[in-house]
Coordinates of C-alpha atoms and ligand atoms in Angstrom, one line a residue:
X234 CA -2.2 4.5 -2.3
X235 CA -4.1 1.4 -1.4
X236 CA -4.1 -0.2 2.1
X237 CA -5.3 -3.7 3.4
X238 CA -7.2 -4.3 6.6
X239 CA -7.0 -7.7 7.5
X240 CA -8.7 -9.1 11.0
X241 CA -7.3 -12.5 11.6
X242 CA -8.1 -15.2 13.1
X243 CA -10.7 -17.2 10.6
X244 CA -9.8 -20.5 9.1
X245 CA -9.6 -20.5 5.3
X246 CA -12.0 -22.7 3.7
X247 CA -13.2 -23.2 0.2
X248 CA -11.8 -23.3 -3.9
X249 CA -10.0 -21.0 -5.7
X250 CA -8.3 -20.8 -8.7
X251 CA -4.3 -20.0 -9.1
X252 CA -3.9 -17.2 -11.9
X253 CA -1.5 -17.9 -14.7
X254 CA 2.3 -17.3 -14.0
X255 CA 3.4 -14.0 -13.7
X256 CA 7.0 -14.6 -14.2
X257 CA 6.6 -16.7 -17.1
X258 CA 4.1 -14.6 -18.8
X259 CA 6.6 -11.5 -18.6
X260 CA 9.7 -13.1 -20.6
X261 CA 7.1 -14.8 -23.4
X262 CA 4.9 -11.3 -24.0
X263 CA 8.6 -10.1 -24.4
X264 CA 9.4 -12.9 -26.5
X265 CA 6.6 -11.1 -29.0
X266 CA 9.2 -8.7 -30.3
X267 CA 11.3 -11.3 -32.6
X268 CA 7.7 -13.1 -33.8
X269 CA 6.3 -12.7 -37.3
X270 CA 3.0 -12.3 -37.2
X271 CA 0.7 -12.3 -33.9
X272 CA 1.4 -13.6 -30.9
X273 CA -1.7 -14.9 -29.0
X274 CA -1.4 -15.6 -25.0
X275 CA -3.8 -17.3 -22.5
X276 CA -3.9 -17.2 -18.9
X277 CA -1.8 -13.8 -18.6
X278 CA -2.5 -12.5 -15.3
X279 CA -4.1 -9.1 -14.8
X280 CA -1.3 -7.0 -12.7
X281 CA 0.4 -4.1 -12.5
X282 CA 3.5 -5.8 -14.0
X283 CA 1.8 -6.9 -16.9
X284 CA 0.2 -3.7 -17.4
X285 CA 3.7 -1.9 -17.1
X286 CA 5.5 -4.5 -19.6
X287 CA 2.1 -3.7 -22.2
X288 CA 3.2 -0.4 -21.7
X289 CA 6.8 -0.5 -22.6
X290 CA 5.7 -3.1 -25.0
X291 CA 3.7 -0.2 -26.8
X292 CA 6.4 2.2 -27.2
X293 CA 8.6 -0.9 -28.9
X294 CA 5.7 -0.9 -31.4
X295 CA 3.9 -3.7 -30.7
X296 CA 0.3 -3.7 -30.6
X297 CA -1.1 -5.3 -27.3
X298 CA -4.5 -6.2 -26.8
X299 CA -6.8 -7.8 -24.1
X300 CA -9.1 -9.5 -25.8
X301 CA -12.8 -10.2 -24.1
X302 CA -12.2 -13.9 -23.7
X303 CA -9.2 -13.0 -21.6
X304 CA -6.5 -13.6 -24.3
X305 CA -3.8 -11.3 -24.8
X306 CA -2.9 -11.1 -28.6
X307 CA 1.0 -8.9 -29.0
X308 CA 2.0 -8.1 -32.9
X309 CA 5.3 -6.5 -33.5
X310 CA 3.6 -3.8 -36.1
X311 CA 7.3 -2.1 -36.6
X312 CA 11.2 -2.9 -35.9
X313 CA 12.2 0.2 -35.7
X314 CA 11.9 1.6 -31.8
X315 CA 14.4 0.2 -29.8
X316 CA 14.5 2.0 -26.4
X317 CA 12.8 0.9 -23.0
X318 CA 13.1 4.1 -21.4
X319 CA 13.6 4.2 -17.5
X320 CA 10.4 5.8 -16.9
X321 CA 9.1 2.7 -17.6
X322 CA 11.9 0.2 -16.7
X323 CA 12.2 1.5 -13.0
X324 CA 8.6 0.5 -12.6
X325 CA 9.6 -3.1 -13.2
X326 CA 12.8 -4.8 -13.2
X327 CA 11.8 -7.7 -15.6
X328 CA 11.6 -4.9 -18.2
X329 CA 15.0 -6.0 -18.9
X330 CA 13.9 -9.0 -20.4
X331 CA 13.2 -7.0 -23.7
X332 CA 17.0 -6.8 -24.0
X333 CA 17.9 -9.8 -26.0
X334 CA 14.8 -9.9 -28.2
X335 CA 15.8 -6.6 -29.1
X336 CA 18.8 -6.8 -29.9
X337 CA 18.4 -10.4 -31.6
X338 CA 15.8 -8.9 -33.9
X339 CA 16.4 -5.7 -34.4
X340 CA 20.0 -5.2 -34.1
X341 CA 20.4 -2.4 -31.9
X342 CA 18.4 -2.5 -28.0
X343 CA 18.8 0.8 -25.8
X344 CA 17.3 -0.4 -22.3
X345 CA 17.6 1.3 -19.1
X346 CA 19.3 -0.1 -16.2
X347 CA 16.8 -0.4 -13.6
X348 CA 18.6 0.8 -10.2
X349 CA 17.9 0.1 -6.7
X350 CA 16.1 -2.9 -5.3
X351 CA 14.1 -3.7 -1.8
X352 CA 15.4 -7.1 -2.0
X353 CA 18.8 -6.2 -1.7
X354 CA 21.8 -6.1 -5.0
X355 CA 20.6 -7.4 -8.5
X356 CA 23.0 -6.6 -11.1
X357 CA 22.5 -7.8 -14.4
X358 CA 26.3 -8.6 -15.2
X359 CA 25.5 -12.0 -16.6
X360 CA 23.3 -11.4 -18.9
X361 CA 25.1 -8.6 -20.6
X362 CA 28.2 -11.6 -20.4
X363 CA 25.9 -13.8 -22.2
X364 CA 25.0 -11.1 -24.7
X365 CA 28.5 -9.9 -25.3
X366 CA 29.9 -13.9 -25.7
X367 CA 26.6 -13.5 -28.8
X368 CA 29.0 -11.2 -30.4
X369 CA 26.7 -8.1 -29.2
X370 CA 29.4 -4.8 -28.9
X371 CA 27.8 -3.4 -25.7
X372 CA 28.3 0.0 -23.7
X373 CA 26.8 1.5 -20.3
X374 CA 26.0 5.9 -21.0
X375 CA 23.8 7.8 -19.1
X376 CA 21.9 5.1 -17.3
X377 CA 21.4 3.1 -20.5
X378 CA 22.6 -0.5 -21.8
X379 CA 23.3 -0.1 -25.3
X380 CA 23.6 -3.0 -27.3
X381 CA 24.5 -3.3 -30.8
X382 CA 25.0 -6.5 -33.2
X383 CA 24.4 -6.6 -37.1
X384 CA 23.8 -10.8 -36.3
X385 CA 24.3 -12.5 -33.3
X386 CA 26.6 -15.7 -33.4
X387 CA 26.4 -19.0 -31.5
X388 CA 29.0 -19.9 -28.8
X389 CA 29.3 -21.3 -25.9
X390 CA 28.5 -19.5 -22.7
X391 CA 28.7 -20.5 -18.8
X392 CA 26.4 -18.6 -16.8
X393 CA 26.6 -19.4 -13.5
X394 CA 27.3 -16.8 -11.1
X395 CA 27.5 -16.1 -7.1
X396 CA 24.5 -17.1 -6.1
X397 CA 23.8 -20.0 -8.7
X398 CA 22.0 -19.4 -12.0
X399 CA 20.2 -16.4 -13.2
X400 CA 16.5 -16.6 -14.1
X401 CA 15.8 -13.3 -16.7
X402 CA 19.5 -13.1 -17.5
X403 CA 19.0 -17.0 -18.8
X404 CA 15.4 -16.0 -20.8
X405 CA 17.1 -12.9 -22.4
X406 CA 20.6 -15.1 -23.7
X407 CA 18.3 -17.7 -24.8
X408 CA 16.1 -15.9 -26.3
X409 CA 18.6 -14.1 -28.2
X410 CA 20.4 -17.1 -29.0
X411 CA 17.3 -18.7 -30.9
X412 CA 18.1 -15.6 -33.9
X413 CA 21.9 -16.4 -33.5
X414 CA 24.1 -17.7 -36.6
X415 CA 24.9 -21.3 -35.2
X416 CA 24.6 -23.1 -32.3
X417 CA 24.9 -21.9 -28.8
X418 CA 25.1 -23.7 -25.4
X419 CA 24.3 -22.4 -22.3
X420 CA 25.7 -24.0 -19.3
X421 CA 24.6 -23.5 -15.5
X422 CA 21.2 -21.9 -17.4
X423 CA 18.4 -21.7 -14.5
X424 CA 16.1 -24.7 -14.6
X425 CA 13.0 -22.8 -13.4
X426 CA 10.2 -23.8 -14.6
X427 CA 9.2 -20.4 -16.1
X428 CA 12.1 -20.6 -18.4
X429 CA 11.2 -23.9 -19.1
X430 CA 7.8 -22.3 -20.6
X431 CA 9.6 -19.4 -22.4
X432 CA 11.7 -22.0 -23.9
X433 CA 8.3 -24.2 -25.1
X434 CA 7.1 -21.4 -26.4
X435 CA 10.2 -20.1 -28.6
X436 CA 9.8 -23.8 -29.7
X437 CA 6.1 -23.4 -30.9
X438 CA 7.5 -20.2 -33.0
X439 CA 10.1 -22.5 -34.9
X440 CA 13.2 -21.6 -32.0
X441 CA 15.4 -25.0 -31.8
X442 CA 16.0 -25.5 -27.8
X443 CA 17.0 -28.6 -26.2
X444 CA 17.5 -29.4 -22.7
X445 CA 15.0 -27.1 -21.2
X446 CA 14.2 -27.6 -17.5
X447 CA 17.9 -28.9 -17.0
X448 CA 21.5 -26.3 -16.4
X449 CA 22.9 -27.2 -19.9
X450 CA 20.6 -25.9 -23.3
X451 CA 21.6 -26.3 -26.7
X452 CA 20.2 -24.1 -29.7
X453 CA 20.7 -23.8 -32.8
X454 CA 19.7 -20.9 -34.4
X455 CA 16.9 -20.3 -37.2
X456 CA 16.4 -17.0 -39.7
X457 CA 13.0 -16.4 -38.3
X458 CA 10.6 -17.4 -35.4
X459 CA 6.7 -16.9 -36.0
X460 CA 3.6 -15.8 -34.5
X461 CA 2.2 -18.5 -31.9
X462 CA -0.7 -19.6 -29.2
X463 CA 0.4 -20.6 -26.0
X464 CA -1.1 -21.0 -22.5
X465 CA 0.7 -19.9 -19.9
X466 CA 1.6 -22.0 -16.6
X467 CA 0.2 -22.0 -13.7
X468 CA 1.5 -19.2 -11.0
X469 CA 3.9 -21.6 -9.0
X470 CA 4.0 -19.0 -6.3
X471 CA 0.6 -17.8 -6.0
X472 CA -0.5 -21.6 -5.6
X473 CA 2.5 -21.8 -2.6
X474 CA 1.4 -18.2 -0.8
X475 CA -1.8 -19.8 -0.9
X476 CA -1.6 -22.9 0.2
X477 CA 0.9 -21.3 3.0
X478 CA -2.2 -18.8 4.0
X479 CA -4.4 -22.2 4.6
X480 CA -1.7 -23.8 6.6
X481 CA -1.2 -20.7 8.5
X482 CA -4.9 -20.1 9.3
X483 CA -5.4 -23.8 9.8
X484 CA -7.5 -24.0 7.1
X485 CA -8.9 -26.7 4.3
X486 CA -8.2 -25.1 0.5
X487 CA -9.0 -26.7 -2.4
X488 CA -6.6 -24.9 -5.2
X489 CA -7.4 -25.5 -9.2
X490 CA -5.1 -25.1 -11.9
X491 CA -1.5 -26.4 -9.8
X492 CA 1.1 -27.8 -11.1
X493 CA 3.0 -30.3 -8.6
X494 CA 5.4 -31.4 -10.7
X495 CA 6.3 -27.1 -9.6
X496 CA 6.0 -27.1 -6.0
X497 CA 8.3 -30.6 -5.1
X498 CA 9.9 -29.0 -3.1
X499 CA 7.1 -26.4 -1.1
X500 CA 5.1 -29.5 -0.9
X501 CA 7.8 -31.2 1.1
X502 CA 8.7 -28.2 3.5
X503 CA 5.1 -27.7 4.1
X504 CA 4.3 -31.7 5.2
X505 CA 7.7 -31.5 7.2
X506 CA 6.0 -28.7 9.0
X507 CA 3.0 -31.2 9.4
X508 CA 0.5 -29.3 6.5
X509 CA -1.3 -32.1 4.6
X510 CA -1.0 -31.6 0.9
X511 CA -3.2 -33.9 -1.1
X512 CA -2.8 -33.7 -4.8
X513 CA -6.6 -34.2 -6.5
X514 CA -6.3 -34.1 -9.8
X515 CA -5.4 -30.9 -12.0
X516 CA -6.0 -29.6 -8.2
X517 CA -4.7 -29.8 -4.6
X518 CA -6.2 -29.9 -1.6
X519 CA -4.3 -28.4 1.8
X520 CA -5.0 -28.6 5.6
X521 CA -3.4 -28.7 9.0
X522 CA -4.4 -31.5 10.9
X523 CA -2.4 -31.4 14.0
X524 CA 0.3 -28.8 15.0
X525 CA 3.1 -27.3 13.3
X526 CA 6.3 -28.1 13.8
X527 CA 9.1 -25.9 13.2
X528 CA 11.4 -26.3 10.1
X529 CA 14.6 -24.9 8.9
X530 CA 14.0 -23.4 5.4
X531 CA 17.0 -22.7 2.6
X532 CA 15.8 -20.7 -0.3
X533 CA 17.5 -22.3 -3.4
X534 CA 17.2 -21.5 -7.3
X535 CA 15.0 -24.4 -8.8
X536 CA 14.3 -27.1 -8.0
X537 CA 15.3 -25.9 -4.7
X538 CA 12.6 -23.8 -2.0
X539 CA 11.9 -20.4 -4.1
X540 CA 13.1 -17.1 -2.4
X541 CA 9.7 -16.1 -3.5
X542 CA 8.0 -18.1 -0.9
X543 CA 10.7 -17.2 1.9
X544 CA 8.6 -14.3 3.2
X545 CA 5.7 -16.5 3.3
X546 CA 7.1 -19.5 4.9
X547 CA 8.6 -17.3 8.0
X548 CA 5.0 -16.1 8.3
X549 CA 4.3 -19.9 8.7
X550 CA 7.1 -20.5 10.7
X551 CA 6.1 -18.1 13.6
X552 CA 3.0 -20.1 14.0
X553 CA 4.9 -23.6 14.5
X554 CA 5.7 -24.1 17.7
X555 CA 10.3 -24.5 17.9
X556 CA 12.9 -23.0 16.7
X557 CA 13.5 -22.4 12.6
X558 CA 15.7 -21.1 10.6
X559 CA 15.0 -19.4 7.6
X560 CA 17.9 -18.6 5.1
X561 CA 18.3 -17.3 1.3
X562 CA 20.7 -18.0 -0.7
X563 CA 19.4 -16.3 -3.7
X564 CA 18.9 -13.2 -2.1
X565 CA 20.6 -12.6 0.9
X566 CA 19.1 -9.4 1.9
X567 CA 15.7 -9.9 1.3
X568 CA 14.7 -9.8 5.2
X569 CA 12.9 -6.6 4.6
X570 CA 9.7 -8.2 6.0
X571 CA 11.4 -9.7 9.1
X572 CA 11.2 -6.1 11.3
X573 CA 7.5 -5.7 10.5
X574 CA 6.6 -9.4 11.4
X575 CA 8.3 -8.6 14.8
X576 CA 6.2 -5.2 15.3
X577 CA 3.6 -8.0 14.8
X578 CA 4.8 -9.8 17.7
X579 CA 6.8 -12.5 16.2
X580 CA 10.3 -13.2 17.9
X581 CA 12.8 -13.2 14.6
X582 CA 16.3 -12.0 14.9
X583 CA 18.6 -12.0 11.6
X584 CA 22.2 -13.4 11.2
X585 CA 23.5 -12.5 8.0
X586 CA 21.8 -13.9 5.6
X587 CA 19.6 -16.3 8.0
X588 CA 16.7 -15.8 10.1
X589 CA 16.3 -17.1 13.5
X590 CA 12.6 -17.5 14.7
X591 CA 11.3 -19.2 17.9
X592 CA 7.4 -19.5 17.0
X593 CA 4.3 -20.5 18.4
X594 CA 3.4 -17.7 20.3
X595 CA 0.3 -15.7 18.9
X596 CA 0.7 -12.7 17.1
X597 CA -1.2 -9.8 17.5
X598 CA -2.0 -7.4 14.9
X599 CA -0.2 -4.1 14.2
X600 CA 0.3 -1.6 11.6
X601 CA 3.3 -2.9 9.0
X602 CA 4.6 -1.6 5.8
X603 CA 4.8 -3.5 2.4
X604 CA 8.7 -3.5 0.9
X605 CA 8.2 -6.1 -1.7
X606 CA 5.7 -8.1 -3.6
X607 CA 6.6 -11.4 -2.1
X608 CA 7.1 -9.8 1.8
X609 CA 3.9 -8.3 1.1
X610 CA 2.0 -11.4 0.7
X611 CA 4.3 -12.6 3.7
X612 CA 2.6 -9.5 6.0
X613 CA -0.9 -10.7 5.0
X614 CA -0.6 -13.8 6.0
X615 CA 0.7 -13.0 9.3
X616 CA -2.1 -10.6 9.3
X617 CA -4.3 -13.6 8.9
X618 CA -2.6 -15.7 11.1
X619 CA -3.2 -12.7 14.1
X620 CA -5.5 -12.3 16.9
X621 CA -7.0 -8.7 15.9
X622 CA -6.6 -6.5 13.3
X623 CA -3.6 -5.2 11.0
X624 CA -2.8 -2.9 8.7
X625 CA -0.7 -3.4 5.5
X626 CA 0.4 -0.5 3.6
X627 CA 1.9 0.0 0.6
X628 CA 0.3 -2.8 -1.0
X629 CA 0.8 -1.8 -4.7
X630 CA 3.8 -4.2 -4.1
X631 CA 1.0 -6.7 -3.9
X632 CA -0.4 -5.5 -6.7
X633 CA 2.1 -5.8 -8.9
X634 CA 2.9 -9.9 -8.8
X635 CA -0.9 -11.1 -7.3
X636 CA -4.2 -11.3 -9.5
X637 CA -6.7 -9.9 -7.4
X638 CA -5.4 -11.7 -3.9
X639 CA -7.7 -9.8 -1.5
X640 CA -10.3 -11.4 -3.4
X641 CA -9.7 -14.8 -3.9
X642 CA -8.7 -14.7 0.1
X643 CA -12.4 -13.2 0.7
X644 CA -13.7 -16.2 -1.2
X645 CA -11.7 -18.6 0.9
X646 CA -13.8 -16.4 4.0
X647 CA -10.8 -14.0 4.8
X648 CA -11.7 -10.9 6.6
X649 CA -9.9 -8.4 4.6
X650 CA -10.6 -5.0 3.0
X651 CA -8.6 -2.8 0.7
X652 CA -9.1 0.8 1.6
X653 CA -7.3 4.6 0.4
X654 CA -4.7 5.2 2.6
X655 CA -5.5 8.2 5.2
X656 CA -5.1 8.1 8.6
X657 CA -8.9 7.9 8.9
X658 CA -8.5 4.3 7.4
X659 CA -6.7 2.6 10.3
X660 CA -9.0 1.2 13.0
X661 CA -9.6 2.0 16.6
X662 CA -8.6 -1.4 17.9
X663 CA -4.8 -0.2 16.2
X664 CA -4.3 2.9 18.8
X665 CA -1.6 3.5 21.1
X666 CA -1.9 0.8 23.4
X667 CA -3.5 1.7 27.0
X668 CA -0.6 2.5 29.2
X669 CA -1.8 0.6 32.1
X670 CA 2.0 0.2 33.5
X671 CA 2.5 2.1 37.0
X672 CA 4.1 5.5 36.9
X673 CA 7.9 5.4 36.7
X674 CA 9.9 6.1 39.9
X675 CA 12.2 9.0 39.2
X676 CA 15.7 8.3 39.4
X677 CA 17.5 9.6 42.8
X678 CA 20.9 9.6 43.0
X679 CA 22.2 8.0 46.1
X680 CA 25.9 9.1 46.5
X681 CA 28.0 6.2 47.6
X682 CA 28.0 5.1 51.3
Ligands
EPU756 N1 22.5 -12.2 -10.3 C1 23.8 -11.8 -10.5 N2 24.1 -11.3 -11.8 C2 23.1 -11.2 -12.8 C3 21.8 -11.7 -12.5 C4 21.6 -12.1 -11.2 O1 24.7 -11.8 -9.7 O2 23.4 -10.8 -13.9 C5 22.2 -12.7 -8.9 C6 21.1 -11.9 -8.2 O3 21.7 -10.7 -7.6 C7 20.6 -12.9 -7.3 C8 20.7 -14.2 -8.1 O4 21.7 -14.0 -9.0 O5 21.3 -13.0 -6.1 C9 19.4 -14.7 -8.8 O6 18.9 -13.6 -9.5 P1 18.0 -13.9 -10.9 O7 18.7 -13.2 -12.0 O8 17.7 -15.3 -11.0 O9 16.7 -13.1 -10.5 P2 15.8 -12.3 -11.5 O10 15.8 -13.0 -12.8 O11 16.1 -10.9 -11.5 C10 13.6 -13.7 -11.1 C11 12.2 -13.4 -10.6 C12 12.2 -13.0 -9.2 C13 12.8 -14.2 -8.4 C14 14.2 -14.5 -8.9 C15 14.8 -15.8 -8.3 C16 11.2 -12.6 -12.7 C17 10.6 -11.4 -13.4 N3 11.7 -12.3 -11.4 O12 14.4 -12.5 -10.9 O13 10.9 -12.9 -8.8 O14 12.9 -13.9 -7.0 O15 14.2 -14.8 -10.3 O16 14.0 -16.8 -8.4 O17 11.2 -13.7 -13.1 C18 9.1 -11.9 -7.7 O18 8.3 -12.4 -8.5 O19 8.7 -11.3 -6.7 C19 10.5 -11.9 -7.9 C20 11.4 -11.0 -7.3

């Protein structure tokens, strides 16, 4: 295992480049499985989750390959496998978005459940609701989903659920619904914008979507969906942790490849907090030019503040001087990071599914532990933002979601190193701190007078 050592206190300065989106890439190489002929895929990110879905991808009997000019190309080479064994799905939860392909294309999908998660309950009741309303007959044994339908067939489905809408559940029911007989609506579908490219690029393959980017889709299914090129998005939430770990380090980052149209609604937390975000072009420049200001922050599904930048912005948040208060209503558990940021120094305490911060002291750094991808990313830049050194570990979390972080940080002049895990690794300056208090008085009991 892999750990970071970060020494904060530099300014982030310079250009980088934001990777291609993870989460949409993951739904479209999945989309692969119902294509005729090959699908071919720019601007997949290089990650452990990518890896993992090749992987599982593999065993369906598709052939994926990197190509050297970066491409991925994905051809369905046989319909007959149709388990995603749990070996493989407990590495990654978005393995479940092979479930509707699967069972739209080939009839029959056998997909493990994926268990436990760090950011708290994340069932995946809806989208076997969506599946079953497809006229899919579908049973739970051993750990399994087992889905079964000779032909899918077009209805209407509402998939709204506790917490709002669902992202994967609504890629899998569309997905499936493209192969249906008929013509299927979707109401409360999630309006992300990685659905949005999942859903262009079903299009490009002959799929007949329509209100894509809104809570209410229409399709109408077709017999067959071919083989197609397609670029993927930018990563929405790679360009926000970035331009976070430039507000946080008061900074001036230039980031290419961004989509604003994306980040409405980061971009307007982040100037409330007093971050100037300049759009340039296809790019967008970020700096602090006076203090920050403390914010209150709700984590919304889309086009609300992402839950995937909550981790992040609390990192932010303990640098502005005031109180804030962070809360997610998409996840209301996923406050794993908040303990660690406090070993760090920062004064957070948690009510239910809110976070109460009183920032603008320094923090200083510590060792901390990695319990998610995005609280991961949060830990590093508090690690940035620190007087001193800290230690992250566990960063294959990081791993998994970020292309190659530590180095575009190093580019941007970050002092951070990724180093084996062994004791040897952490650095003097993280010892037990000197014990300079005096000696304590032992207790004498003083019987009453
Ligand atoms: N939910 C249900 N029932 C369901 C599905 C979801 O109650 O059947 C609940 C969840 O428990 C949660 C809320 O609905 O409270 C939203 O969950 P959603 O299904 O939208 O999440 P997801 O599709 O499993 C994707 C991203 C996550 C991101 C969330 C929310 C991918 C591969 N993952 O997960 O990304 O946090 O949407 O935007 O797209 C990450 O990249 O680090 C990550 C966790």
């Amino acid at each position: 295992m892999d750990l970071f050592v970060v020494k904060g206190g530099t300014s982030l300065r310079g250009r980088v480049r934001v990777s291609g989106s993870k989460n949409a890439a993951l739904p479209i190489m999945a989309a692969a499985l119902m294509a005729d002929g090959p699908t071919i895929l720019h601007d997949v990110p290089e990650l452990a989750d990518v890896s993992s879905l090749s992987s599982l991808l593999t065993t369906l009997g598709v052939a994926v390959v990197r190509r050297t000019d970066g491409a991925m190309t994905l051809e369905s080479a046989s319909d007959e496998p149709c388990v995603a064994h749990y070996d493989l799905v407990r590495k990654m939860r978005a393995s479940v978005c092979v479930l509707g392909p699967l069972l739209a294309r080939r009839g029959r999908a056998c997909v493990s459940l994926p268990g436990g998660c760090n950011i708290g309950d994340r069932p995946i009741d809806l989208h076997l609701k969506g599946l079953r309303a497809l006229g899919a007959e579908i049973r739970i044994e051993r750990g399994y989903v087992i889905a079964e339908a000779a032909r899918l067939t077009g209805t209407s489905i509402y998939l709204g659920g506790p917490f709002g809408s669902t992202v994967t559940g609504t890629c899998n029911v569309m997905a499936a619904a493209t192969l249906a007989n008929g013509v299927t609506t979707i109401e409360a579908a999630a309006c992300e914008p990685e659905v949005v490219d999942l859903g262009n690029s079903l299009n490009a393959m002959g799929a007949r979507i329509e209100g894509l980017g809104t809570p209410f889709l229409r399709i109408e299914g077709v017999e067959r969906l071919a083989g197609v090129e397609h670029t993927i998005i930018p990563d929405r939430i790679e360009a926000a942790t970035l331009m976070i770990a430039a507000a946080a380090t008061r900074g001036r980052v230039t980031l290419d490849n961004v989509r604003m149209d994306h980040l409405t609604s980061v971009v307007e937390k982040l100037r409330e907090i007093g971050v100037r975000v300049q759009p340039r072009g296809a790019a967008v420049e970020v700096h602090v030019p006076a203090q920050l200001q403390s914010a209150d922050c709700v984590a919304l599904p889309y086009p609300g503040l992402p839950t995937d930048t909550q981790a992040q912005m609390m990192s932010l948040l303990t640098q502005a001087q005031g109180i804030s208060i962070v809360t997610d209503k998409v996840f209301p558990d996923r406050f794993m990071h908040l303990p660690e940021l406090v070993r760090l120094g920062a004064r957070i305490r948690r009510e239910g599914s809110s976070a109460i911060l009183s920032g603008g002291r320094p923090l200083s750094g510590a060792c901390v532990m990695a319990s998610d991808l995005r609280a991961s990313a949060g830990l590093v830049i508090a690690g940035l933002a620190a007087e001193g050194e800290t230690v992250i570990r566990r960063i294959y979390h990081l791993d998994r979601g970020y292309e190659r972080l530590e180095a575009k940080l190093a580019a941007l002049g970050a002092t951070i190193r990724r180093v084996k895990d062994d004791p040897a690794a952490i650095p003097e300056s993280l010892a037990v701190p000197e014990d300079n208090a005096p000696p304590l008085v032992p207790w004498v009991h003083r019987p009453a007078a």
